[in-house]
CSV table of C-alpha atoms and ligand atoms in Angstrom, one decimal:
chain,number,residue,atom,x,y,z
A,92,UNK,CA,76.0,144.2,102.7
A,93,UNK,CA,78.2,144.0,99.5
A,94,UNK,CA,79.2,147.0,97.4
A,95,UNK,CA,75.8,147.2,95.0
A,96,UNK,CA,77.1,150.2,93.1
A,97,UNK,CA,75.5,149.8,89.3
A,98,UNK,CA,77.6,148.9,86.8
A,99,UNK,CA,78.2,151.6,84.1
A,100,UNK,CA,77.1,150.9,80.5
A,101,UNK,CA,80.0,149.7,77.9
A,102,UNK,CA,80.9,153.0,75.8
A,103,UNK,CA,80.2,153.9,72.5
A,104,UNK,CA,78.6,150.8,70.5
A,105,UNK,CA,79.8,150.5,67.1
A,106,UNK,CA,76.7,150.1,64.5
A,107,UNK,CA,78.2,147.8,62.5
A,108,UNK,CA,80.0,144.4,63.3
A,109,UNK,CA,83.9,145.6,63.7
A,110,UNK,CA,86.2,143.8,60.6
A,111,UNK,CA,88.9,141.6,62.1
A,112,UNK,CA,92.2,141.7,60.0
A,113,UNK,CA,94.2,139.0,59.8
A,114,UNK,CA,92.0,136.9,61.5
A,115,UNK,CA,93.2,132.8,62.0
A,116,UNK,CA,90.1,131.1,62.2
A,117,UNK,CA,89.6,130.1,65.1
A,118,UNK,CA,91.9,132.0,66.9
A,119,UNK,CA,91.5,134.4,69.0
A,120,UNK,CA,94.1,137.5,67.8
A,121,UNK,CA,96.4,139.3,70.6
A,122,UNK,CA,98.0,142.5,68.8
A,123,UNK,CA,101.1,140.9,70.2
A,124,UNK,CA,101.2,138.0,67.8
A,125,UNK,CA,101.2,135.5,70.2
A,126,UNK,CA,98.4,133.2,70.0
A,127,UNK,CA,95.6,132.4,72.6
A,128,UNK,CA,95.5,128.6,73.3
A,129,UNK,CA,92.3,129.1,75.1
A,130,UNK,CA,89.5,128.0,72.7
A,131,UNK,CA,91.1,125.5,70.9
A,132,UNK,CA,90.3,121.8,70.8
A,133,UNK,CA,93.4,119.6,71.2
A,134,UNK,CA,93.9,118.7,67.5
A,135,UNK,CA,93.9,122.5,66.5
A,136,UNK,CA,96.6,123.2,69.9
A,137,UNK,CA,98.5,120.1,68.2
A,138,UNK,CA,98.4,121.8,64.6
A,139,UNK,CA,99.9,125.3,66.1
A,140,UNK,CA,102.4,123.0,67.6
A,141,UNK,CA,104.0,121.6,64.6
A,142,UNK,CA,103.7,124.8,62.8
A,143,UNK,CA,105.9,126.3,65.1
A,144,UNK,CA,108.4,123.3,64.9
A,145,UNK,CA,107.7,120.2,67.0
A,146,UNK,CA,107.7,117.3,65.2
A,147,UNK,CA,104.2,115.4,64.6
A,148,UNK,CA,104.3,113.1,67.8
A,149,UNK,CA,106.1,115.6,70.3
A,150,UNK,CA,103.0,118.2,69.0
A,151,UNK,CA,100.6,115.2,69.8
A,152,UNK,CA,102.2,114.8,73.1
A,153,UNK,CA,102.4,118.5,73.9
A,154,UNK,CA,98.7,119.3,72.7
A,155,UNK,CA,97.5,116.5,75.3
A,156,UNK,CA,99.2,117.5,78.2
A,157,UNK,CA,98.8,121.8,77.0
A,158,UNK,CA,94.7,120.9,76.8
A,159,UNK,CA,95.0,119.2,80.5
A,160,UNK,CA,96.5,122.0,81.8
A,161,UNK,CA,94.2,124.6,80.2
A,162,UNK,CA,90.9,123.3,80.6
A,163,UNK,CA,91.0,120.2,83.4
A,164,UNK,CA,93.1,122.3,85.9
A,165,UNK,CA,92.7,125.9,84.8
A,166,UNK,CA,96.3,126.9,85.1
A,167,UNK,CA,97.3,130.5,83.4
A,168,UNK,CA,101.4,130.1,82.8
A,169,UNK,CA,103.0,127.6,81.2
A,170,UNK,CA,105.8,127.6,83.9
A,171,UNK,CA,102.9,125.5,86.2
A,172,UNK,CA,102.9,123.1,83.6
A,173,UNK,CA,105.4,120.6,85.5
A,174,UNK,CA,104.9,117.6,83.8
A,175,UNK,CA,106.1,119.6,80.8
A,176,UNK,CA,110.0,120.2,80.7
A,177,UNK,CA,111.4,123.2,81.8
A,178,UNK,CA,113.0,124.6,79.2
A,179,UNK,CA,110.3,123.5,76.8
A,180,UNK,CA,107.9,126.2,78.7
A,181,UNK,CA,109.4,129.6,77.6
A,182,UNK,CA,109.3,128.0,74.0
A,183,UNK,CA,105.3,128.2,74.4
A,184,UNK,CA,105.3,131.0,76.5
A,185,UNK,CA,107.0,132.9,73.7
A,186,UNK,CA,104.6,132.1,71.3
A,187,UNK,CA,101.0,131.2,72.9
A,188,UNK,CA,99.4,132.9,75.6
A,189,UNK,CA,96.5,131.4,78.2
A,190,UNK,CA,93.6,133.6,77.8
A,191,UNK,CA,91.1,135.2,80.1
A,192,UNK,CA,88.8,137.6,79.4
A,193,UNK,CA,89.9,140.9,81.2
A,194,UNK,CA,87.4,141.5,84.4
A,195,UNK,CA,86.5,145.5,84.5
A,196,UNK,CA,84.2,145.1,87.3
A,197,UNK,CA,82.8,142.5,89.9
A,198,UNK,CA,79.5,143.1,91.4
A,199,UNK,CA,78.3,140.9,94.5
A,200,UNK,CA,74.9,140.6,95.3
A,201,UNK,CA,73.2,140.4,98.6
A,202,UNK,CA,71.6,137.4,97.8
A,203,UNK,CA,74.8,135.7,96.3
A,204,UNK,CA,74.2,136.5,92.8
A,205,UNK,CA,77.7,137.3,91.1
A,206,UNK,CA,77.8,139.6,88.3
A,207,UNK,CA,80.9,140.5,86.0
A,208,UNK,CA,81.5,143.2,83.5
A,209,UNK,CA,84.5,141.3,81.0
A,210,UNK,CA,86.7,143.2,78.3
A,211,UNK,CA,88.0,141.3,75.2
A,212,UNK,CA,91.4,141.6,74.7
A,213,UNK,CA,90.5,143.9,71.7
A,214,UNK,CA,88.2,146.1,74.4
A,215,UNK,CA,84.8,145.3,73.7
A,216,UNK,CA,82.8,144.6,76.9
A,217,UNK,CA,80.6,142.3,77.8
A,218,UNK,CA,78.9,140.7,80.4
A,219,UNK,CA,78.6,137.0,83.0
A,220,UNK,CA,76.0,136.2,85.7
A,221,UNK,CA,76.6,133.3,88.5
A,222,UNK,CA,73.0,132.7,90.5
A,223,UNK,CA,73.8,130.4,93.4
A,224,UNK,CA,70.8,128.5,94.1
A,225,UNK,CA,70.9,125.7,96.8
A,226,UNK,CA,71.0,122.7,95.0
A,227,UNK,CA,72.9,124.3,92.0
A,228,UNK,CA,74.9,127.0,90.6
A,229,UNK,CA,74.2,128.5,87.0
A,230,UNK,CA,76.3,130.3,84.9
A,231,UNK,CA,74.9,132.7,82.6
A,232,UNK,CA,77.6,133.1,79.9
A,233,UNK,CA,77.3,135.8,76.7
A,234,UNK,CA,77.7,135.2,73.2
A,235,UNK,CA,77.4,138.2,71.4
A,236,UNK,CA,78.6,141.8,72.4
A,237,UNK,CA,75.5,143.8,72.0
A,238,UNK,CA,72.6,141.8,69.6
A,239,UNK,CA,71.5,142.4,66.4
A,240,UNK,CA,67.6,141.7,67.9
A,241,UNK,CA,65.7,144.3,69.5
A,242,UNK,CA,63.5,141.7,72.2
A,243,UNK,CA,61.4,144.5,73.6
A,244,UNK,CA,61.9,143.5,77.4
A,245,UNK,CA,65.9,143.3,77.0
A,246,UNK,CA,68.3,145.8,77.9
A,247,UNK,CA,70.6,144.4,75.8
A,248,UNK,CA,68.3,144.5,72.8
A,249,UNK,CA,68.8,148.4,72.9
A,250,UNK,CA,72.7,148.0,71.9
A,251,UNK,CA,73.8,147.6,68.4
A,252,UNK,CA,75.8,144.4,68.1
A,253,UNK,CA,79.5,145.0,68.0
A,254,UNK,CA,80.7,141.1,67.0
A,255,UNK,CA,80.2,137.9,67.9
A,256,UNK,CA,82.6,136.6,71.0
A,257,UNK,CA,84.8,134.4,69.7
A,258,UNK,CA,85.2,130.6,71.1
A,259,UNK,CA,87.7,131.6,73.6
A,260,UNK,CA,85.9,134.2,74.6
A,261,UNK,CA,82.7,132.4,75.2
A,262,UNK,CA,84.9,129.2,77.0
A,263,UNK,CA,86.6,131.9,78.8
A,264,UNK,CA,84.2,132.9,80.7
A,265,UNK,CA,83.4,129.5,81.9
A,266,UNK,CA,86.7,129.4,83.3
A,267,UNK,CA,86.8,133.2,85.0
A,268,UNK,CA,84.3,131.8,86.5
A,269,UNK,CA,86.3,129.2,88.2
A,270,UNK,CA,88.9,131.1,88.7
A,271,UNK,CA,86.8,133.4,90.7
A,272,UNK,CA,85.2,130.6,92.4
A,273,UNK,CA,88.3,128.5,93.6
A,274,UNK,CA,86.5,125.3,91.4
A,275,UNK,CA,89.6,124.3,89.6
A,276,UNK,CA,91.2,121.1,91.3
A,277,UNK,CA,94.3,121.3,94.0
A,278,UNK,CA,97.6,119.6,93.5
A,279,UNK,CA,100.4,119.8,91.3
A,280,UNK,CA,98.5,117.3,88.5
A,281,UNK,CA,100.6,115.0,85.6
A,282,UNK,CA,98.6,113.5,83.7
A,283,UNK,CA,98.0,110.0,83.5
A,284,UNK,CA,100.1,107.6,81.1
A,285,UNK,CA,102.2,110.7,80.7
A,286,UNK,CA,104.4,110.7,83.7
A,287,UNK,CA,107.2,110.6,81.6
A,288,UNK,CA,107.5,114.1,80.8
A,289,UNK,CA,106.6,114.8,84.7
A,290,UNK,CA,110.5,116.1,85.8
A,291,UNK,CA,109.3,117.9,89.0
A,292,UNK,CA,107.5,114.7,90.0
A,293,UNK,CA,104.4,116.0,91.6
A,294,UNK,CA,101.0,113.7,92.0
A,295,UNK,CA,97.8,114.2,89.9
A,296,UNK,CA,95.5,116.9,91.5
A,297,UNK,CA,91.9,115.7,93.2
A,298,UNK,CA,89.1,116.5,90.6
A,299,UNK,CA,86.3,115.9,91.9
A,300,UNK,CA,82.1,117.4,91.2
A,301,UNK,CA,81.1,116.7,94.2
A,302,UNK,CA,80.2,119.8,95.8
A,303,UNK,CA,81.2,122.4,93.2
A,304,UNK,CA,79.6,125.8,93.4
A,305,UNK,CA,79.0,125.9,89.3
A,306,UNK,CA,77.2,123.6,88.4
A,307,UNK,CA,75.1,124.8,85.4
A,308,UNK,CA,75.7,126.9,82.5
A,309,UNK,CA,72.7,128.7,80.4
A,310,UNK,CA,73.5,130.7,77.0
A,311,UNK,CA,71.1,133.2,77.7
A,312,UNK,CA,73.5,136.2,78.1
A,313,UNK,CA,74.4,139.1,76.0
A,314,UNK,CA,73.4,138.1,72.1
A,315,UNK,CA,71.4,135.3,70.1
A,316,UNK,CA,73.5,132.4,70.6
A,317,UNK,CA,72.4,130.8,67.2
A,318,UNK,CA,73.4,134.2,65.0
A,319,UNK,CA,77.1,132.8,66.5
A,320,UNK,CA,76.1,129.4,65.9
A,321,UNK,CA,80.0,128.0,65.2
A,322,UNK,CA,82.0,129.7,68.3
A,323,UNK,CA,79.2,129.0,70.8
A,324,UNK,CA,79.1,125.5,69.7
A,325,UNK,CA,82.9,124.7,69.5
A,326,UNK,CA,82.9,126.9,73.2
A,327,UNK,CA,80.3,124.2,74.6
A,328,UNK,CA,82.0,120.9,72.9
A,329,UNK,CA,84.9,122.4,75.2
A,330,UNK,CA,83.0,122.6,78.0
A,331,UNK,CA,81.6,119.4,77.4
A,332,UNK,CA,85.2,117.5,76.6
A,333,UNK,CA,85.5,114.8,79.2
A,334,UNK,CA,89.7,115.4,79.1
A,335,UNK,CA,88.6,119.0,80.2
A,336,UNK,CA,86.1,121.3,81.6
A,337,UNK,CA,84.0,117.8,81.5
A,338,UNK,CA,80.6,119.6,82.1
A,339,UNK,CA,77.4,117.4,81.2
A,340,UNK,CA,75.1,118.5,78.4
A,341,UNK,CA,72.7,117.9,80.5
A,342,UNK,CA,73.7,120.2,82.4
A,343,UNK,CA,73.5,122.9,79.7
A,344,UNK,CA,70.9,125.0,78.1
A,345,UNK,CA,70.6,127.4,75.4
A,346,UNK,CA,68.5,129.5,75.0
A,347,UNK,CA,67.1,131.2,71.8
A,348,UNK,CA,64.6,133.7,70.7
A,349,UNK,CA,64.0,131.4,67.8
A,350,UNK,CA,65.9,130.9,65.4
A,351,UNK,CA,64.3,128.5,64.0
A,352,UNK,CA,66.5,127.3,60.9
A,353,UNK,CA,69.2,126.7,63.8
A,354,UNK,CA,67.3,124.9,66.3
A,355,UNK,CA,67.8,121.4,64.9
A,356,UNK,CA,71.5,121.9,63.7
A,357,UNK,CA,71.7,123.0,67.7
A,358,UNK,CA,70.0,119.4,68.8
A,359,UNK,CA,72.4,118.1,66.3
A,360,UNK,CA,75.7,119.0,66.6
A,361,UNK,CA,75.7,120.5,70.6
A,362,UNK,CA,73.4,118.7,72.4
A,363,UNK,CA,71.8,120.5,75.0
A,364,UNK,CA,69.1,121.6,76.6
A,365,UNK,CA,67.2,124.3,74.4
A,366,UNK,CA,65.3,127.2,76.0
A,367,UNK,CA,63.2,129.4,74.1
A,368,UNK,CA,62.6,132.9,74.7
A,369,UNK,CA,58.6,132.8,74.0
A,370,UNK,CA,57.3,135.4,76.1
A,371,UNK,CA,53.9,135.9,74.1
A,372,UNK,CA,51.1,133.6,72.3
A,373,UNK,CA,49.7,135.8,69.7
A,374,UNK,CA,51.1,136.8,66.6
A,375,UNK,CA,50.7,140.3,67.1
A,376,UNK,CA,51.8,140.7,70.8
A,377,UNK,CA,55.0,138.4,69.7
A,378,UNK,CA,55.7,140.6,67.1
A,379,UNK,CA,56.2,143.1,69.2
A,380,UNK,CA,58.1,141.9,72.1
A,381,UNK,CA,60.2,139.5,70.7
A,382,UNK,CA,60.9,140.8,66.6
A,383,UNK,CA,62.3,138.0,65.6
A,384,UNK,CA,58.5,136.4,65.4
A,385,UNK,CA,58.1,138.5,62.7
A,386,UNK,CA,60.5,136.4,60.3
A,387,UNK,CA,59.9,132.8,62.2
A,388,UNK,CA,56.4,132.8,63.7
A,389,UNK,CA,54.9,131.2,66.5
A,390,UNK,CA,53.8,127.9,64.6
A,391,UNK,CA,56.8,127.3,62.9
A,392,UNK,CA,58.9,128.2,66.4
A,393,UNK,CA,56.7,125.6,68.2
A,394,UNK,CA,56.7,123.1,65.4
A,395,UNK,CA,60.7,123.5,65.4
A,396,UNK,CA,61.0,123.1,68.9
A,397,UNK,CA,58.7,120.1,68.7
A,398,UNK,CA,61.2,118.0,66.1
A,399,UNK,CA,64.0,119.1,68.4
A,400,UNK,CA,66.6,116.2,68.4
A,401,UNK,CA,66.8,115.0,71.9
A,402,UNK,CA,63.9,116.8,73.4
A,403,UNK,CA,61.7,114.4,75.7
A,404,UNK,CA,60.1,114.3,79.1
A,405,UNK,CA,63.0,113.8,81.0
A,406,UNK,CA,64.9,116.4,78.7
A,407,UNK,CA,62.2,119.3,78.6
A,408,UNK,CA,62.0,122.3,76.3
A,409,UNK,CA,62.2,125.7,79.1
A,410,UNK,CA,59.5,128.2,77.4
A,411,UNK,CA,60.5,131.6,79.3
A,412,UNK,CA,57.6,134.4,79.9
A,413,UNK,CA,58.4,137.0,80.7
A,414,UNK,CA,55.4,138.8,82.8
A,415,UNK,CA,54.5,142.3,81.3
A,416,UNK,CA,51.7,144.2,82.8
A,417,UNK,CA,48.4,144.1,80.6
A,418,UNK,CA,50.4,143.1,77.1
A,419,UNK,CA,50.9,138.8,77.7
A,420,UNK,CA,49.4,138.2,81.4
A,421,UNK,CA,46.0,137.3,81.0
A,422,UNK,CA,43.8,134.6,81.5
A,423,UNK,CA,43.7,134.1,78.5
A,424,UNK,CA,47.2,134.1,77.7
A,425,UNK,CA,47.7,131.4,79.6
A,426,UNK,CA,44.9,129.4,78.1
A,427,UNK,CA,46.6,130.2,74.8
A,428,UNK,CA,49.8,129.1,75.8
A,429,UNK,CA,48.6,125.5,77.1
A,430,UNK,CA,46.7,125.2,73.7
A,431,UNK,CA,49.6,125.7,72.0
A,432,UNK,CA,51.8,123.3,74.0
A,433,UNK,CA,49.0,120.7,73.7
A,434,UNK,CA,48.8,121.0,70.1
A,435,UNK,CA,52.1,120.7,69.7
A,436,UNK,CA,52.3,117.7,72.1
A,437,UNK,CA,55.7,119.7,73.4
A,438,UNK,CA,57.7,117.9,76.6
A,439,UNK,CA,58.0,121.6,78.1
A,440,UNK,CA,58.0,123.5,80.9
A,441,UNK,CA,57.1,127.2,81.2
A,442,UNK,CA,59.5,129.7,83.5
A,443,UNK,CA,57.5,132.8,84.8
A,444,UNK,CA,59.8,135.3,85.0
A,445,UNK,CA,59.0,139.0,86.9
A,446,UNK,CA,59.6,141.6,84.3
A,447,UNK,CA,62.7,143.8,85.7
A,448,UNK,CA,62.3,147.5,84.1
A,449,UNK,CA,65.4,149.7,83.6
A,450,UNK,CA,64.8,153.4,83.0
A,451,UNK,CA,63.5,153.6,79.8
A,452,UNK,CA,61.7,150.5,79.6
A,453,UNK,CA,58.7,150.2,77.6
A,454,UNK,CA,56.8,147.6,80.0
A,455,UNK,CA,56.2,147.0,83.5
A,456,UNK,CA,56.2,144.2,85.7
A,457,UNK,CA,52.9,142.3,86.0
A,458,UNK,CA,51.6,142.4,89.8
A,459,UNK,CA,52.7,139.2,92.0
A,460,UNK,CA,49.1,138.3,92.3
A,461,UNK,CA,48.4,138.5,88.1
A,462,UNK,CA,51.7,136.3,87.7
A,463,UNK,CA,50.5,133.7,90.6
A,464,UNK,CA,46.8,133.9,88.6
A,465,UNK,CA,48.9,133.1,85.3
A,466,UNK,CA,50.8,130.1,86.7
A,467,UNK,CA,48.2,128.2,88.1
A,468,UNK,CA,46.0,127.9,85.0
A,469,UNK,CA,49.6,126.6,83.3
A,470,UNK,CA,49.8,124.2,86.6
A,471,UNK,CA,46.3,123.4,86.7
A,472,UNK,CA,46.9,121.6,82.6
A,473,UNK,CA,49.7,119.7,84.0
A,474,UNK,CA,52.3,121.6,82.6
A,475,UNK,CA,55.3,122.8,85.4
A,476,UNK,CA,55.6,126.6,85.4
A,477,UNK,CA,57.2,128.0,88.4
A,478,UNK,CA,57.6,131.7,88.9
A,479,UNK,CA,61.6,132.5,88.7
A,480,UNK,CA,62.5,134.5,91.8
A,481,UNK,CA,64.1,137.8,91.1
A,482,UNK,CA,67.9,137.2,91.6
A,483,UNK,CA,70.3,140.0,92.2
A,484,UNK,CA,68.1,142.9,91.7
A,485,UNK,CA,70.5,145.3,93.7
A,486,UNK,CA,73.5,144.4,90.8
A,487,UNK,CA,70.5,144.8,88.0
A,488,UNK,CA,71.1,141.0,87.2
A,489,UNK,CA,67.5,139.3,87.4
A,490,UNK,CA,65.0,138.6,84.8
A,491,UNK,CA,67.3,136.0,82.8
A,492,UNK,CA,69.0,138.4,80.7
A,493,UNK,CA,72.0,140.0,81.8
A,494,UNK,CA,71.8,143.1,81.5
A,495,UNK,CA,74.0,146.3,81.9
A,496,UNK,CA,72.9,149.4,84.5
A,497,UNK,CA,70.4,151.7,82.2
A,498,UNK,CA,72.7,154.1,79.9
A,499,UNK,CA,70.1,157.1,80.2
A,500,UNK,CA,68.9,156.6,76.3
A,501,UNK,CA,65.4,158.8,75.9
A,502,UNK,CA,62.4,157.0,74.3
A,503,UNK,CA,62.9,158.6,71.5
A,504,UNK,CA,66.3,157.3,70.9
A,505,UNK,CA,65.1,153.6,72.1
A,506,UNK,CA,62.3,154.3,69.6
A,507,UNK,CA,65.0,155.3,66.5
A,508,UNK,CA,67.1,152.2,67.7
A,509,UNK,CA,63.9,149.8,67.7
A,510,UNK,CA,63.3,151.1,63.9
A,511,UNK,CA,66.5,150.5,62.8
A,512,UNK,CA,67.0,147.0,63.9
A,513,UNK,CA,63.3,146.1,62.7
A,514,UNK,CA,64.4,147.3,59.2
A,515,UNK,CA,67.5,145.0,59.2
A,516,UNK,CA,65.5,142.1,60.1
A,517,UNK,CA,63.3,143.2,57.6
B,653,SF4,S1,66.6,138.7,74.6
B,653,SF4,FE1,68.5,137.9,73.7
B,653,SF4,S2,68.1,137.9,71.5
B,653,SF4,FE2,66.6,139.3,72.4
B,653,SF4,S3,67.5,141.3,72.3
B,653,SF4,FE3,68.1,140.4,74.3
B,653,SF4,S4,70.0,139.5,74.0
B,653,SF4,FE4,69.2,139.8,72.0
C-alpha cells in the first residue's frame, strides 16, 4: 500500500491577486534574471534570441532546435542539447533557464491515481492529478492558484485566488508529468534537416504514442480556466504544437463553470473539447452551488454551449453533476435536466460524479442507489451519463476537482469567505 498521508493545505492565501513587477509578458520571471524558455512558442524563443545577440537566421535556427529540445523530448539542460554546438550551450544556459514547476509533495494512490502538490518559482502552490484508467490516462492540470469562484462543492472554491498560473506554468505541468512518468522519447535526438549543427553525431530519439501512460489532459484543476483565458490557451496551443508536445485537441477538454462570454472565443481560438460544470437545473439551486449562475444563467449557459464552435455528436459537450444529497438528485432533477438538453438540442453527455465531502463541507454525497435512480432516467432519454467512479479517495483526489486535504476552516469562516466572494461577483 503506498504512502496515503494527506497532503497539507498551501499556507496563507493572499486576498488579492499578488502584483508582478517587471513582468515580460509572457515570460515567466526568475528573481535571477534569467529567463524561463518553458512557455514560449518558437517565434517568441527566436525573438529572446536575437535580443540577446544572434543574428536573425542563427536565432531562427536556434529557436527550432531550443523548441525540439524543450517540448518534443523534454530535456532540462541545455548541455543535452547535442545537435547544438558546445560552446554555444553555456551562452543559453547563462541567460535562459528550462522550467519546471517545483514538486513539494507526491502522493500515490492505491488505485494508481497520482497526485502532486507544485510550487511556482515565486512560491505559490498549487496542484496536478493523473487518473490512470485502462484505456487512457488523464491529466488534470490547474490554471489558477486558488479561484476567485466560490462553487459550493469545491474545496478549492474556499481559497482566495492568489494569480493566475502563467503559460509556463500551466505547460509545465504537462511536462512534470512526463517527467514523472518516463513518457518523453529515448535516444540522443537531432532534429531532422538540421543535422548540421549535430557535432556529437547522435540519431533522432523514437517518439512514438503508442502505448503512452498520458494520454488525456482536462483543465478542470485548481481555478476557472476562462478567468485566465490567454495563458491557458497559449499553454494548450503548446501542447497541441505538432513540432512539440503534439497532443490532439481531441484529446483535450476544458472545463468551465460557465463563463459564458468565453465559451465561443474557447471554440475559437483553442479548440477543444468543452466541459461544463452544471451540477444543478434550477435557477435557485444553481445559484447556490455553482455562483457564477447568478451572473450567466442556466439558459444563456445552455444556449452558449449550444452555438459552441466545433461541438457535435462525435465531439460531445461533458455536462458534470455533481450528486448532492436531497439539493440536485431527484427525479425530477433528472427530468429537468433532459428537458433542458432536449430543448437545447445539445450533442452532450452527462458525468455523474459522487460528491466527495471534506471537513467542512456544506453537502453530502447522494446514496449509490439515488445516483443509480438519477442515471437511468438520463439513460432511459438516450442521453449517455455514466456514474464517474471515485478515483484516489485515500490522496483526497476524486470528484473532478483537485482538491487540497481540508485546512480545518469553521463554517463560520467558510460562511464569511462565501460572502465575500458573492459580493465580488456581485
Ligand atoms: S469548481 Fe472550479 S470554478 Fe468552481 S470554485 Fe472550484 S476551482 Fe473555482
Amino acid at each position: 500500500m503506498p504512502d496515503t498521508k494527506l497532503m497539507q493545505i498551501p499556507g496563507h492565501i493572499d486576498p488579492v491577486p499578488v502584483p508582478r513587477p517587471g513582468l515580460v509578458e509572457g515570460v515567466t520571471p526568475r528573481e535571477d534574471g534569467r529567463v524561463d524558455l518553458i512557455g514560449l512558442p518558437k517565434k517568441r524563443i527566436a525573438e529572446l534570441f536575437e535580443t540577446a545577440g544572434l543574428d536573425a537566421r542563427a536565432a531562427k535556427l536556434r529557436a527550432k532546435q531550443v523548441f525540439h529540445w524543450l517540448y518534443h523530448r523534454g530535456v532540462i539542460d541545455f548541455e543535452a542539447m547535442t545537435d547544438i554546438a558546445k560552446a554555444m550551450r553555456p551562452w543559453l544556459a547563462a541567460r535562459f533557464v528550462i522550467g519546471r514547476p517545483e514538486i513539494v509533495e507526491a502522493q500515490h494512490s492505491s488505485d494508481g491515481t497520482r497526485k502532486w502538490l507544485l510550487r511556482t518559482a515565486d512560491g505559490h502552490d498549487f496542484e496536478m492529478v493523473f487518473i490512470p484508467d485502462a484505456d487512457r490516462g488523464t491529466l488534470c492540470v490547474s490554471s489558477q492558484v486558488g479561484c476567485t469562484l466560490n462553487c459550493r462543492f469545491c474545496h478549492t472554491g474556499t481559497m482566495r485566488l492568489v494569480r493566475n498560473l502563467t503559460t509556463g506554468e500551466i505547460v509545465g505541468q504537462v511536462m512534470l508529468a512526463r517527467d514523472a512518468l518516463g513518457e518523453w522519447p529515448k535516444g540522443g535526438g537531432t532534429m531532422a534537416g538540421l543535422d548540421d549543427f549535430d557535432e556529437d553525431g547522435e540519431d533522432g530519439g523514437s517518439y512514438s504514442s503508442d502505448g503512452r501512460l498520458l494520454t488525456n489532459i482536462v483543465m478542470m484543476g485548481m481555478g476557472e480556466p476562462l478567468y485566465n483565458f490567454d495563458n491557458v490557451r497559449d499553454a494548450l496551443r503548446l501542447v497541441m504544437d505538432g513540432d512539440g508536445l503534439a497532443l490532439s485537441k481531441r484529446r483535450i477538454t476544458l472545463s468551465t463553470s460557465g463563463v459564458v462570454p468565453r465559451m465561443a472565443q474557447c471554440g475559437e481560438e483553442i479548440g477543444v473539447n468543452l466541459a461544463v460544470s452544471l451540477h444543478a437545473v434550477t435557477k435557485e439551486v444553481r445559484d447556490e452551488i455553482v455562483p457564477i449562475n447568478k451572473k450567466y444563467g442556466i439558459e444563456e449557459l445552455l444556449q452558449a454551449c449550444a452555438d459552441y464552435p466545433g461541438a457535435s455528436n462525435a465531439r460531445r459537450i461533458t455536462f458534470e453533476y455533481v450528486m448532492l444529497k436531497d439539493r440536485n438528485d431527484s427525479d425530477e432533477d433528472a427530468r429537468e435536466l433532459v428537458r433542458l438538453i432536449k430543448r437545447y438540442k445539445l450533442p452532450a453527455k452527462v458525468n455523474l460524479i459522487p460528491f466527495n465531502p471534506w471537513p467542512g463541507a456544506p453537502y453530502e454525497c447522494s446514496s449509490p442507489e439515488r445516483v443509480r435512480a438519477f442515471s437511468d432516467i438520463v439513460f432511459a432519454a438516450g442521453i449517455s451519463a455514466p456514474v464517474r467512479t471515485p478515483r484516489g479517495r485515500d490522496i483526497d483526489a476524486a470528484c473532478g476537482q483537485l482538491k487540497t486535504a481540508a485546512e480545518k476552516k469553521s463554517r463560520a469562516e467558510l460562511e464569511r469567505l462565501y460572502a465575500e466572494k458573492e459580493k465580488a461577483l456581485g
